XYZ file of C-alpha atoms in Angstrom:
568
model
C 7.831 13.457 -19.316
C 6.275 10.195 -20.949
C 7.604 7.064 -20.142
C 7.591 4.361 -21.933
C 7.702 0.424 -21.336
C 9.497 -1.248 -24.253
C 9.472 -5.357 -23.966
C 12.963 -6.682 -23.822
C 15.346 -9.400 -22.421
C 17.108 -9.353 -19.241
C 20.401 -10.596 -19.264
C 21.462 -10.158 -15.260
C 22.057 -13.399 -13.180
C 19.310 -13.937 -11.231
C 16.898 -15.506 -14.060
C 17.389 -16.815 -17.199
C 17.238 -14.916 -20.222
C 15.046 -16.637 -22.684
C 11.978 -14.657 -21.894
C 11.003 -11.318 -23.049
C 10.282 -9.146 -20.185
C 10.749 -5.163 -19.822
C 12.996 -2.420 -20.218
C 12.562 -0.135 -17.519
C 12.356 3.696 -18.070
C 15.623 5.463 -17.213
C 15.997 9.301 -15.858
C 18.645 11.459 -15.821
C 21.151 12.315 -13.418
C 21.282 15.784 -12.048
C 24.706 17.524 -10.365
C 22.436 18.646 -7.079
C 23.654 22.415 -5.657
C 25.556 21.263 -2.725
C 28.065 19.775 -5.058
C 28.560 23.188 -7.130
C 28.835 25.008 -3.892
C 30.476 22.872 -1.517
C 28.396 24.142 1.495
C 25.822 21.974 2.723
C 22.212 23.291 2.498
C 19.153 22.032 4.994
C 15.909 20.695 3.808
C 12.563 19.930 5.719
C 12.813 16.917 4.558
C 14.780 14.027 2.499
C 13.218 10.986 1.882
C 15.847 8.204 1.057
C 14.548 5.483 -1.636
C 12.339 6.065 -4.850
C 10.282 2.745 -4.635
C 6.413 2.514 -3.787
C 6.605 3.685 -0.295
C 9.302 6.438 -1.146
C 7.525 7.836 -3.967
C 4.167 8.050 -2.593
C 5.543 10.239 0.238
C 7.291 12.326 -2.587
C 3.968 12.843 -4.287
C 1.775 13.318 -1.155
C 4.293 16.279 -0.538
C 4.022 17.606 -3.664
C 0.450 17.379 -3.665
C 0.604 19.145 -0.399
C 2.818 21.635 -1.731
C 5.662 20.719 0.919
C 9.548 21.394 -0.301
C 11.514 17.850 -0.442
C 14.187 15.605 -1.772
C 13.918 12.751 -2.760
C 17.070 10.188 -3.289
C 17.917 7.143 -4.735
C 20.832 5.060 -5.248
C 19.434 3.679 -9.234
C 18.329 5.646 -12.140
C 14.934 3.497 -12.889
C 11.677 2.338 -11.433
C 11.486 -1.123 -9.710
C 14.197 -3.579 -10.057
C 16.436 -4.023 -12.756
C 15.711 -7.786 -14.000
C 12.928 -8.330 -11.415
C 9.515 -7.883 -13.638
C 6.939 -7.388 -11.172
C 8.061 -7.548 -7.573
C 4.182 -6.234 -5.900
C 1.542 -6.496 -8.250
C -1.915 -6.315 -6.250
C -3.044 -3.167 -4.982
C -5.966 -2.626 -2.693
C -8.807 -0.260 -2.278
C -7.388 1.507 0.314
C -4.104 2.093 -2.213
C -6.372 2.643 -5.038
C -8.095 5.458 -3.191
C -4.715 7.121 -2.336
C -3.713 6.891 -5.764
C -6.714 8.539 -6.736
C -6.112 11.437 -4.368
C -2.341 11.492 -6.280
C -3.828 11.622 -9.571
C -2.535 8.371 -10.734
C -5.378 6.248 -10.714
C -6.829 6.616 -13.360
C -3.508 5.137 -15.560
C -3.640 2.366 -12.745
C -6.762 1.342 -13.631
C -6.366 1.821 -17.304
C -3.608 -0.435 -17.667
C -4.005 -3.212 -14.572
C -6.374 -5.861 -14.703
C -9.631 -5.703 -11.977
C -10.822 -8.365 -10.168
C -12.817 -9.172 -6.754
C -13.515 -13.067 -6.808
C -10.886 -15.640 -5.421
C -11.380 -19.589 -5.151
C -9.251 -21.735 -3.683
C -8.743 -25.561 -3.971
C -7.629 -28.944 -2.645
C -6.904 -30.954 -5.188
C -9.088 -30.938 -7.511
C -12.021 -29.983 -4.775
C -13.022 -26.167 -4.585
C -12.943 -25.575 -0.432
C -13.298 -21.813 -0.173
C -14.691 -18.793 -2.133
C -14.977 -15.157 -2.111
C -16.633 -12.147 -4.357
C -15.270 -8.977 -2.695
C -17.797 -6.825 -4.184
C -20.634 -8.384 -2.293
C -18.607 -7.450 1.346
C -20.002 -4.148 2.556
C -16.062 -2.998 3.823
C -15.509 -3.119 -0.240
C -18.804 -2.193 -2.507
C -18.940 1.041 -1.936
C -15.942 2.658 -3.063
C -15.519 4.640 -6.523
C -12.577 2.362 -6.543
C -12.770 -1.806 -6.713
C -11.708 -4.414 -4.256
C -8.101 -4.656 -5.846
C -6.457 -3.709 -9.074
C -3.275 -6.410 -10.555
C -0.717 -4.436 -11.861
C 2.986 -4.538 -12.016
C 4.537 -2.269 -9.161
C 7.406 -0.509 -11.779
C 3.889 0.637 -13.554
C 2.847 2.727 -10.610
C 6.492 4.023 -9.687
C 6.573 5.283 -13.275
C 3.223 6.645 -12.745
C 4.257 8.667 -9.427
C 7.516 9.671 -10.928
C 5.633 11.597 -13.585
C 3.221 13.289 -11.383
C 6.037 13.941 -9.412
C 8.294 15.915 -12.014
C 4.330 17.541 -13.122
C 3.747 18.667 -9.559
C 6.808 19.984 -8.453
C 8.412 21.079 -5.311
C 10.062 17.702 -4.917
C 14.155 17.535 -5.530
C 14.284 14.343 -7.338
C 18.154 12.489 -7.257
C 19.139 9.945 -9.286
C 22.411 7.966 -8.665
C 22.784 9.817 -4.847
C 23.308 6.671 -2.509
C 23.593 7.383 1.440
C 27.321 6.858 2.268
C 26.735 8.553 5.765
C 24.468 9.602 8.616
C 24.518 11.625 11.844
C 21.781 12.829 13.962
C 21.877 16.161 15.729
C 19.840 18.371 17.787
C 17.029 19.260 15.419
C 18.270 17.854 12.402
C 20.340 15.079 10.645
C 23.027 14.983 8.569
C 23.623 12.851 5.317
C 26.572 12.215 3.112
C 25.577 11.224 -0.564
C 27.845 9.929 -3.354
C 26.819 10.461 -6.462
C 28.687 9.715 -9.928
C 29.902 13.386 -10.426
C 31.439 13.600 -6.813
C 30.669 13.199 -2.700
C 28.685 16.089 -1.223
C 26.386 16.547 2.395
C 22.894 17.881 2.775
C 20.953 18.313 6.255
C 17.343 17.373 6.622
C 14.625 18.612 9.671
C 12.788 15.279 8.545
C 14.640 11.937 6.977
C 12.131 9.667 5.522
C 14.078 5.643 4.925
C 12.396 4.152 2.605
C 15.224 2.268 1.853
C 14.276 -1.181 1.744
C 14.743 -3.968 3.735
C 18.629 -3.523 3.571
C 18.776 -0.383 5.123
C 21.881 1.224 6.372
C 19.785 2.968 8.876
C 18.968 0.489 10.792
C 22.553 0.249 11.862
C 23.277 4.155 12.162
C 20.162 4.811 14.449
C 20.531 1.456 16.461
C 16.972 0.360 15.687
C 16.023 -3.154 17.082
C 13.573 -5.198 15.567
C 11.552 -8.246 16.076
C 12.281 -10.966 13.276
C 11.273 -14.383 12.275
C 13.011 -16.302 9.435
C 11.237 -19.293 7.940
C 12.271 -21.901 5.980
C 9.596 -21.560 3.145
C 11.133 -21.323 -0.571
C 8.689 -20.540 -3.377
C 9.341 -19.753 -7.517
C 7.743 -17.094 -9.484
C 6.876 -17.271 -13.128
C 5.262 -14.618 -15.118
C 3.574 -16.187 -18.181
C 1.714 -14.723 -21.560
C -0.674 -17.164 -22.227
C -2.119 -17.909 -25.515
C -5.510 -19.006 -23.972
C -6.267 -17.329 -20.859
C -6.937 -18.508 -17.721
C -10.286 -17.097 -15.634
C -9.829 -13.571 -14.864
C -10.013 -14.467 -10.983
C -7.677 -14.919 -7.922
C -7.039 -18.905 -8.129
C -5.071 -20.542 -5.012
C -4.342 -24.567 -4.523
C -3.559 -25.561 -0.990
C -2.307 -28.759 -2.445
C -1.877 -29.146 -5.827
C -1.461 -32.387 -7.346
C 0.696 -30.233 -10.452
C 3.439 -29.470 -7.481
C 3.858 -32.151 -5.804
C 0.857 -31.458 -3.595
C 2.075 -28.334 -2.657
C 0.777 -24.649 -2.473
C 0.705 -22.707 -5.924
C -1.142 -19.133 -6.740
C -2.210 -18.007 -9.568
C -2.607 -14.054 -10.646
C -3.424 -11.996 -13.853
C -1.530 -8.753 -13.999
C -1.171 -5.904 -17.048
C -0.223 -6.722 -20.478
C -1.406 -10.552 -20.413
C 0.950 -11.520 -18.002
C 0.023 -14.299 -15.164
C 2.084 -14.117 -12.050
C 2.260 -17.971 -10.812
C 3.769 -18.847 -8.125
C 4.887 -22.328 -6.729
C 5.809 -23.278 -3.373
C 8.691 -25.425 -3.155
C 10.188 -28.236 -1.216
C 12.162 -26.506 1.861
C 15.414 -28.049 0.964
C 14.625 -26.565 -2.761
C 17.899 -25.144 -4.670
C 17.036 -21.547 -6.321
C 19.452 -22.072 -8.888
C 17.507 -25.381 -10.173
C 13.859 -24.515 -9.092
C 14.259 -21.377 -11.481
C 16.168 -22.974 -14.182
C 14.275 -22.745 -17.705
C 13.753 -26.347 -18.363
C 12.265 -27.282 -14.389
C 9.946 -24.219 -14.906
C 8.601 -25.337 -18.102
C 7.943 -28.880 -16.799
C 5.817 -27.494 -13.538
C 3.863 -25.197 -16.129
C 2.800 -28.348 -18.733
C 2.122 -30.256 -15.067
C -0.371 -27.429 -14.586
C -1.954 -26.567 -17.934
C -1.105 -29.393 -20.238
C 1.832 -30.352 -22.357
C -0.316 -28.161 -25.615
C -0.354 -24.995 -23.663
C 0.931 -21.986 -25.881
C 2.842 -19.623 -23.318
C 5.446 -17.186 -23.261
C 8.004 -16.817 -20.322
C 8.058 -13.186 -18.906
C 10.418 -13.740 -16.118
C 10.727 -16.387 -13.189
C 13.070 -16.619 -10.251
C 13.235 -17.715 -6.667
C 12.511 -16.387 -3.076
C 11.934 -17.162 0.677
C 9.635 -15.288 3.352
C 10.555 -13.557 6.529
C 8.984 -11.601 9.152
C 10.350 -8.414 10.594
C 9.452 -5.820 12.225
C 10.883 -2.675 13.988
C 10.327 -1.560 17.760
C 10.087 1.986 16.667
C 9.059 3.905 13.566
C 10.657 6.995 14.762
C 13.959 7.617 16.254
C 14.741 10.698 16.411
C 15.081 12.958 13.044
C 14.293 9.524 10.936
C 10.753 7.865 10.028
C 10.864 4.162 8.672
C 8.297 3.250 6.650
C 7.708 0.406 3.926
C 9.849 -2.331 4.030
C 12.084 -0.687 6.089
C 9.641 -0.656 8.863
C 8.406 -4.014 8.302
C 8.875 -7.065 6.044
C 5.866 -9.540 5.576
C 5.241 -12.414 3.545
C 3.235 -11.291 0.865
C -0.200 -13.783 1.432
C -3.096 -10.816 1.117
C -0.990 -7.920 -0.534
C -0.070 -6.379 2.592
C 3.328 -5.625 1.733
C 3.416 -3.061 -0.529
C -0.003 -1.555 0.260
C 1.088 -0.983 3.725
C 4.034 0.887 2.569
C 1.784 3.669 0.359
C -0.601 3.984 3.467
C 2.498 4.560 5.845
C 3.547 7.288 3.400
C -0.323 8.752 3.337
C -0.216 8.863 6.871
C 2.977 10.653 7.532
C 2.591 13.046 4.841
C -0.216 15.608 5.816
C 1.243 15.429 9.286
C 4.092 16.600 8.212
C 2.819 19.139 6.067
C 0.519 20.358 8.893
C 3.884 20.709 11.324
C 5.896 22.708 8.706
C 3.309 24.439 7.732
C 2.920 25.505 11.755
C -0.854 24.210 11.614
C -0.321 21.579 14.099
C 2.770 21.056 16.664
C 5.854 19.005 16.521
C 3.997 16.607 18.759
C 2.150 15.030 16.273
C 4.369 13.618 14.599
C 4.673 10.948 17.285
C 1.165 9.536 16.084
C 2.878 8.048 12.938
C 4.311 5.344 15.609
C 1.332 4.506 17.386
C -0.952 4.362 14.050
C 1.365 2.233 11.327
C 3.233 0.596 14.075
C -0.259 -1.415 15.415
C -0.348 -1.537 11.524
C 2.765 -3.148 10.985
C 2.194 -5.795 13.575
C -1.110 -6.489 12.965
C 0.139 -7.423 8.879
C 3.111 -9.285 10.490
C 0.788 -10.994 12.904
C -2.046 -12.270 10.074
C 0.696 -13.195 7.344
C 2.927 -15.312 9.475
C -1.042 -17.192 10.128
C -0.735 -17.429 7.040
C 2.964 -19.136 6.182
C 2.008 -21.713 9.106
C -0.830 -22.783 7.280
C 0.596 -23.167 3.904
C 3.998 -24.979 5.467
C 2.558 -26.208 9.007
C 5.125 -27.858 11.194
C 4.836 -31.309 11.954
C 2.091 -31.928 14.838
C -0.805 -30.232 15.900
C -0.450 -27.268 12.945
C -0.484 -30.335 10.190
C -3.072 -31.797 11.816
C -5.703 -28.730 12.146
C -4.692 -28.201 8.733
C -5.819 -31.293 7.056
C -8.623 -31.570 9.258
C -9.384 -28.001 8.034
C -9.043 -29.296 4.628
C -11.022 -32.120 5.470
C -14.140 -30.609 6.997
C -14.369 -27.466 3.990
C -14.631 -30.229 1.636
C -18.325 -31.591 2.802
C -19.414 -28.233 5.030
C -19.768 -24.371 4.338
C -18.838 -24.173 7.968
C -15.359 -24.861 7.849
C -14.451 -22.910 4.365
C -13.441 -19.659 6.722
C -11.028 -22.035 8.294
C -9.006 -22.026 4.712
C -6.217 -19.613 5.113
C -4.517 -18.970 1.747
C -4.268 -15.416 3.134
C -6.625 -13.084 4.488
C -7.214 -9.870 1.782
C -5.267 -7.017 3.234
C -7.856 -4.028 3.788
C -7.460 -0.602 5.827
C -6.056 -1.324 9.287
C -8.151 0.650 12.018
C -5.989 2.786 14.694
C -7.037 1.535 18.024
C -4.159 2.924 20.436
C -3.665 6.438 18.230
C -2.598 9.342 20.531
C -4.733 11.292 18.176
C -7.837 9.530 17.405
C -11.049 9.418 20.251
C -12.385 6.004 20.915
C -14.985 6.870 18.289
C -12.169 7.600 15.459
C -9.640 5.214 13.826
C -11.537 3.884 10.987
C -10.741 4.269 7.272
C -13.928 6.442 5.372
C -14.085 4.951 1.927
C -14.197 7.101 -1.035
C -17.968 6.660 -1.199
C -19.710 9.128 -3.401
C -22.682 11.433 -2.934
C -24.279 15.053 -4.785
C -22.798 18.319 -4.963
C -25.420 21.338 -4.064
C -25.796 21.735 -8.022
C -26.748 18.044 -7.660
C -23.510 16.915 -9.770
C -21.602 14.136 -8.410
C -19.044 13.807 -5.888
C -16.862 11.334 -3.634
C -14.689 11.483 -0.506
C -11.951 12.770 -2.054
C -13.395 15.659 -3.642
C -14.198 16.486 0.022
C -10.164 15.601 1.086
C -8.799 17.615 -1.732
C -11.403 20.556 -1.265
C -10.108 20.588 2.563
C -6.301 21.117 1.276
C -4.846 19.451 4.164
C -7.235 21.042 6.762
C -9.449 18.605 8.645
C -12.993 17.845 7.297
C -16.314 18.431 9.748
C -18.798 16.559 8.512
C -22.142 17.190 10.264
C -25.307 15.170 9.054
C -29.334 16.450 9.208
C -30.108 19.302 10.348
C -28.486 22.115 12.651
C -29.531 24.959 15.215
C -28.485 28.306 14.396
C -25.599 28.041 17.721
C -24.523 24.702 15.673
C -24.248 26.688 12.760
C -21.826 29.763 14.604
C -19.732 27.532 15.950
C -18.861 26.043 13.453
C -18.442 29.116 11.542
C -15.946 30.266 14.181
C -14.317 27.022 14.310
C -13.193 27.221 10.627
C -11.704 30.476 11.288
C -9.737 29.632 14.036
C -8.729 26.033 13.680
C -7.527 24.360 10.604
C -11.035 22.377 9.486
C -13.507 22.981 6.800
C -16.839 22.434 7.846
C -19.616 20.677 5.490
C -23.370 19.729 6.352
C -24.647 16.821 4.981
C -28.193 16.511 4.099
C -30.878 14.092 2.729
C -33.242 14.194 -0.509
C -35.373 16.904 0.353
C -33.451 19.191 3.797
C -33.040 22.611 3.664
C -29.608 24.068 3.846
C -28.369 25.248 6.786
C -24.560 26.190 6.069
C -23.337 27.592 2.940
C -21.113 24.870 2.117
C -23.697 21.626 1.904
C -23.815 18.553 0.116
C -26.544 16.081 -0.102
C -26.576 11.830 1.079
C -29.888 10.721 -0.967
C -28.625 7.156 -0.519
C -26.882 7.404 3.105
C -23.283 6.271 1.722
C -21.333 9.213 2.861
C -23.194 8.592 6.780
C -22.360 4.698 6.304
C -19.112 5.199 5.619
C -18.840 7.587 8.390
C -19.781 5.024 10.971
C -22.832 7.332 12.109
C -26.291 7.389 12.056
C -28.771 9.896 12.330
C -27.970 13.410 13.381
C -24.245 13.236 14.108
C -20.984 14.608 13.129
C -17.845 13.308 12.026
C -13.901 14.572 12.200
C -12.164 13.314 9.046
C -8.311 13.277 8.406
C -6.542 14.107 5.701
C -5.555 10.717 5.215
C -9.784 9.461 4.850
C -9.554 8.405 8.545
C -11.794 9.265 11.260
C -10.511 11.195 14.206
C -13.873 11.110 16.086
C -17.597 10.983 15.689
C -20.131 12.648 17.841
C -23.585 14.154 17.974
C -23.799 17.534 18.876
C -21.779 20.185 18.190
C -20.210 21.070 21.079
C -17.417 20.910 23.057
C -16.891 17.437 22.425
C -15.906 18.614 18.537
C -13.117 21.142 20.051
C -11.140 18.455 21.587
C -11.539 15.924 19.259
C -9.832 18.274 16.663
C -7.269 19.578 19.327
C -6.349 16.055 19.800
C -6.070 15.394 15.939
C -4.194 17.762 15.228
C -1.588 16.698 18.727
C -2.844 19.528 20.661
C -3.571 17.271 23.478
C -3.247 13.150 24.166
């Protein structure tokens, strides 16, 4: 199917109207089975939501070839009135986009960018150029991509429908929920009638409003501040630099925080922090938001309101990811304040992590077991987010006293030294979290790989996730120089008997010892491997590492029992 973007006006209540913004794509609703037959039929799994998160697990499982269904309570992508929502996706995202088959639109139609600046006043007190940090050069994909969310949801919707084996239901809300022995149980009204379905696997990707919560009495950790900011997305005449511009204090708002982001289609995402007291009715009224923009460009700018409207920050985040026969995951797992894109993001790399493990337990590869290593891994994830965002929020709106006071002396010092720029937090650039207390990973393991590229045998080009898709799944062995003749058996026999594919990885000039080689001429592939010399690494499906090592040996065994939950 090919969807289409056509600009329009919204008329609900939560903004104004005057702008031009975009109708949102629209798909048809689908009398499921269970309602023709009346009986209730069980599926491996149901995930419940079609945003970011819920769609990316819905096309991982495709990809995978894993039977699902996917529900949602709308008939569209994003949020009816709401034009952007998330627009900044990371590398990490980027790279599981690419694995989706997606990317390429992404990159097509968002806007690139690596350098941010941030200012005082009228004083520049901090800098960045992502493309110069080694954690971000490497990739086939850049540092971040601007783009409006409802773009990629339309995206993954499409490569849903093209992939198949993914049941997707539009207008089907969750009325009801029971867990049983095994399996759960879900009632689902839909416009044509009520009906129940049974999932192995429930996957909430709900949103932060969540009925689940309730029916699987989750508890949760949550912090409510008092910060109020204003969005407005505005088509400029003239543009602004094509870079990531943030004012601590900006004389145009009252010296108060303001951010300032170019998305697809010529559209700026602003946004404006706001007194604490602020009313969201007035702050987003058309006449206040036109004032703040000639404050900050000049009463002859030539602009064109896209959409604008008001929101506050809060902090949450669940105990447990798992209970029982449900998996929480996006904003249902956690909420963060969106300083660094790690809102989002996080939500498409909780979906890439849970999806191959899934696929590996229903497809009796690996045991029930490790399913439990989606807590461990995107729980430390979750916190970690919650932990450097709410740094964040308490630098941007410090209470009175010692916070207000490191943060003008902050301020202060970044202005005259190159020391005391790092101190400037206008949020710290979301990147793959690393999986320190994993059930699954060895001490060596837990890192992200990036989707570094190297040669083919035929000396064509290749990246990471030619490697990830040629493994289908299975995990990747990746062993670097040269091997002995036992190396080379036991590896043989370990791709027969376990679930890996095995791949040497040579230099320039080596001679190949395994059938199935590629060659390093620049070291990337090692680099991004974390190794160095003659050494091997265990990659997941999701581009982590499991473990590193340097001989094959028994060592290799248990690090891919343990990846694949086999033993703790």
């Amino acid at each position: 199917m090919n969807t289409t973007y056509r600009e329009t006006a919204y008329t609900n209540g939560y903004e104004f109207t005057q702008g031009s913004g975009y109708e949102l794509p629209e798909y048809p609703f689908v009398a499921p089975p269970e309602l023709k037959s009346g009986k209730a039929q069980r599926h491996p799994v149901v995930i419940v939501g079609a945003g970011i998160t819920g769609l990316t697990m819905a096309c991982c499982l495709a990809k995978l070839g894993i039977a699902a269904v996917l529900l949602d309570e709308d008939n569209t992508v994003g949020v009816k009135g709401a034009a952007s929502r998330g627009i900044c996706y990371t590398q990490k995202s980027l790279e599981i986009f690419q694995r989706l088959g997606v990317y390429e639109r992404i990159a097509a139609k968002g806007i690139q960018w690596s350098v941010g600046r941030t200012f005082a006043g009228k004083d520049e007190v901090y800098s960045f150029d992502l493309r110069e940090q080694s954690n971000f050069g490497l990739s086939a994909q850049p540092p971040f991509i601007n783009i409006q969310q409802f773009y990629i949801e339309g995206y993954l919707v499409e490569r849903i429908y093209g992939l198949g084996h993914v049941d997707m239901r539009w207008k089907s809300r969750v009325t009801g929920f029971k867990q049983h022995n095994g399996y759960a149980s879900l009632t689902v009204e839909t416009p044509a009638g009520s009906y129940q379905l049974e999932a192995v696997h429930v996957i909430d990707a709900s949103g932060s409003h969540t009925p689940f919560h309730g029916w699987c009495g989750a508890t949760m950790t949550s912090r409510r501040g008092d910060d109020r900011w204003c969005i407005a997305d505005v088509r400029f005449k003239n543009h602004p630099p094509k870079e990531r511009h943030t004012w601590i204090e900006a004389p145009f708002n009252g010296n108060r925080a303001v951010w300032q982001h170019l998305m697809a289609d010529d559209v700026w995402r602003i946004d404006y922090q706001m007194e604490p007291n602020a009313d969201p009715e007035v702050v987003s009224r058309e006449d206040v938001v036109r004032e703040r923009l000639r404050q900050q460009f000049g009463p002859d700018v030539d602009y064109e309101i896209v959409w604008v409207g008001p929101y506050a920050y809060r902090s949450q985040c669940l105990d447990r990811l798992r209970i029982g026969s449900v998996f929480f995951m996006g904003d249902t797992a956690k909420i963060v304040s969106p300083f660094g894109a790690r809102g989002g993001n996080t939500g498409v790399a909780d979906a890439d992590n849970l999806a191959w493990k899934l696929a590996a337990v229903l497809k009796g590869r690996a045991p029930a077991s490790l399913l439990d290593s989606y807590h461990d891994e995107r729980h430390e994830a979750a916190t970690q987010n919650v932990q450097v965002t709410n740094r964040t929020a308490r630098f941007l709106r410090p209470a009175d006293g010692m916070e207000r006071t490191f943060r003008s002396a902050a301020i202060s010092l970044a202005r005259q030294y190159p020391f005391a720029r790092s101190l400037i937090n206008t949020g710290r650039m979301a990147m793959a979290n690393s999986y320190t207390h994993s059930r699954i990973c060895d001490r060596t393991g837990g890192l992200s790989v990036q989707n570094v590229g190297f040669r083919w045998a035929d000396n064509s080009r290749g990246t990471v996730n030619d490697l990830l898709e040629w493994a289908d799944g299975d995990l990747l062995v990746l062993v670097f120089g040269d091997m002995s003749a036992a190396a080379s058996q036991r590896l043989r026999q370990l791709a027969s008997q376990a679930p890996v594919r095995c791949v040497q990885v040579m230099g320039t000039d080596s001679h190949a010892q395994a059938r199935e080689h590629v060659r390093d001429p620049q070291g990337h592939l090692q680099g991004a491997c974390h190794v160095f010399g003659h050494a091997w690494a265990l990659v997941r499906p999701d581009g982590y590492l499991a473990a590193t090592g340097e001989s094959v040996d028994a060592d290799l065994i248990q690090a891919i029992e343990q990846a694949i939950g086999l033993k703790s």
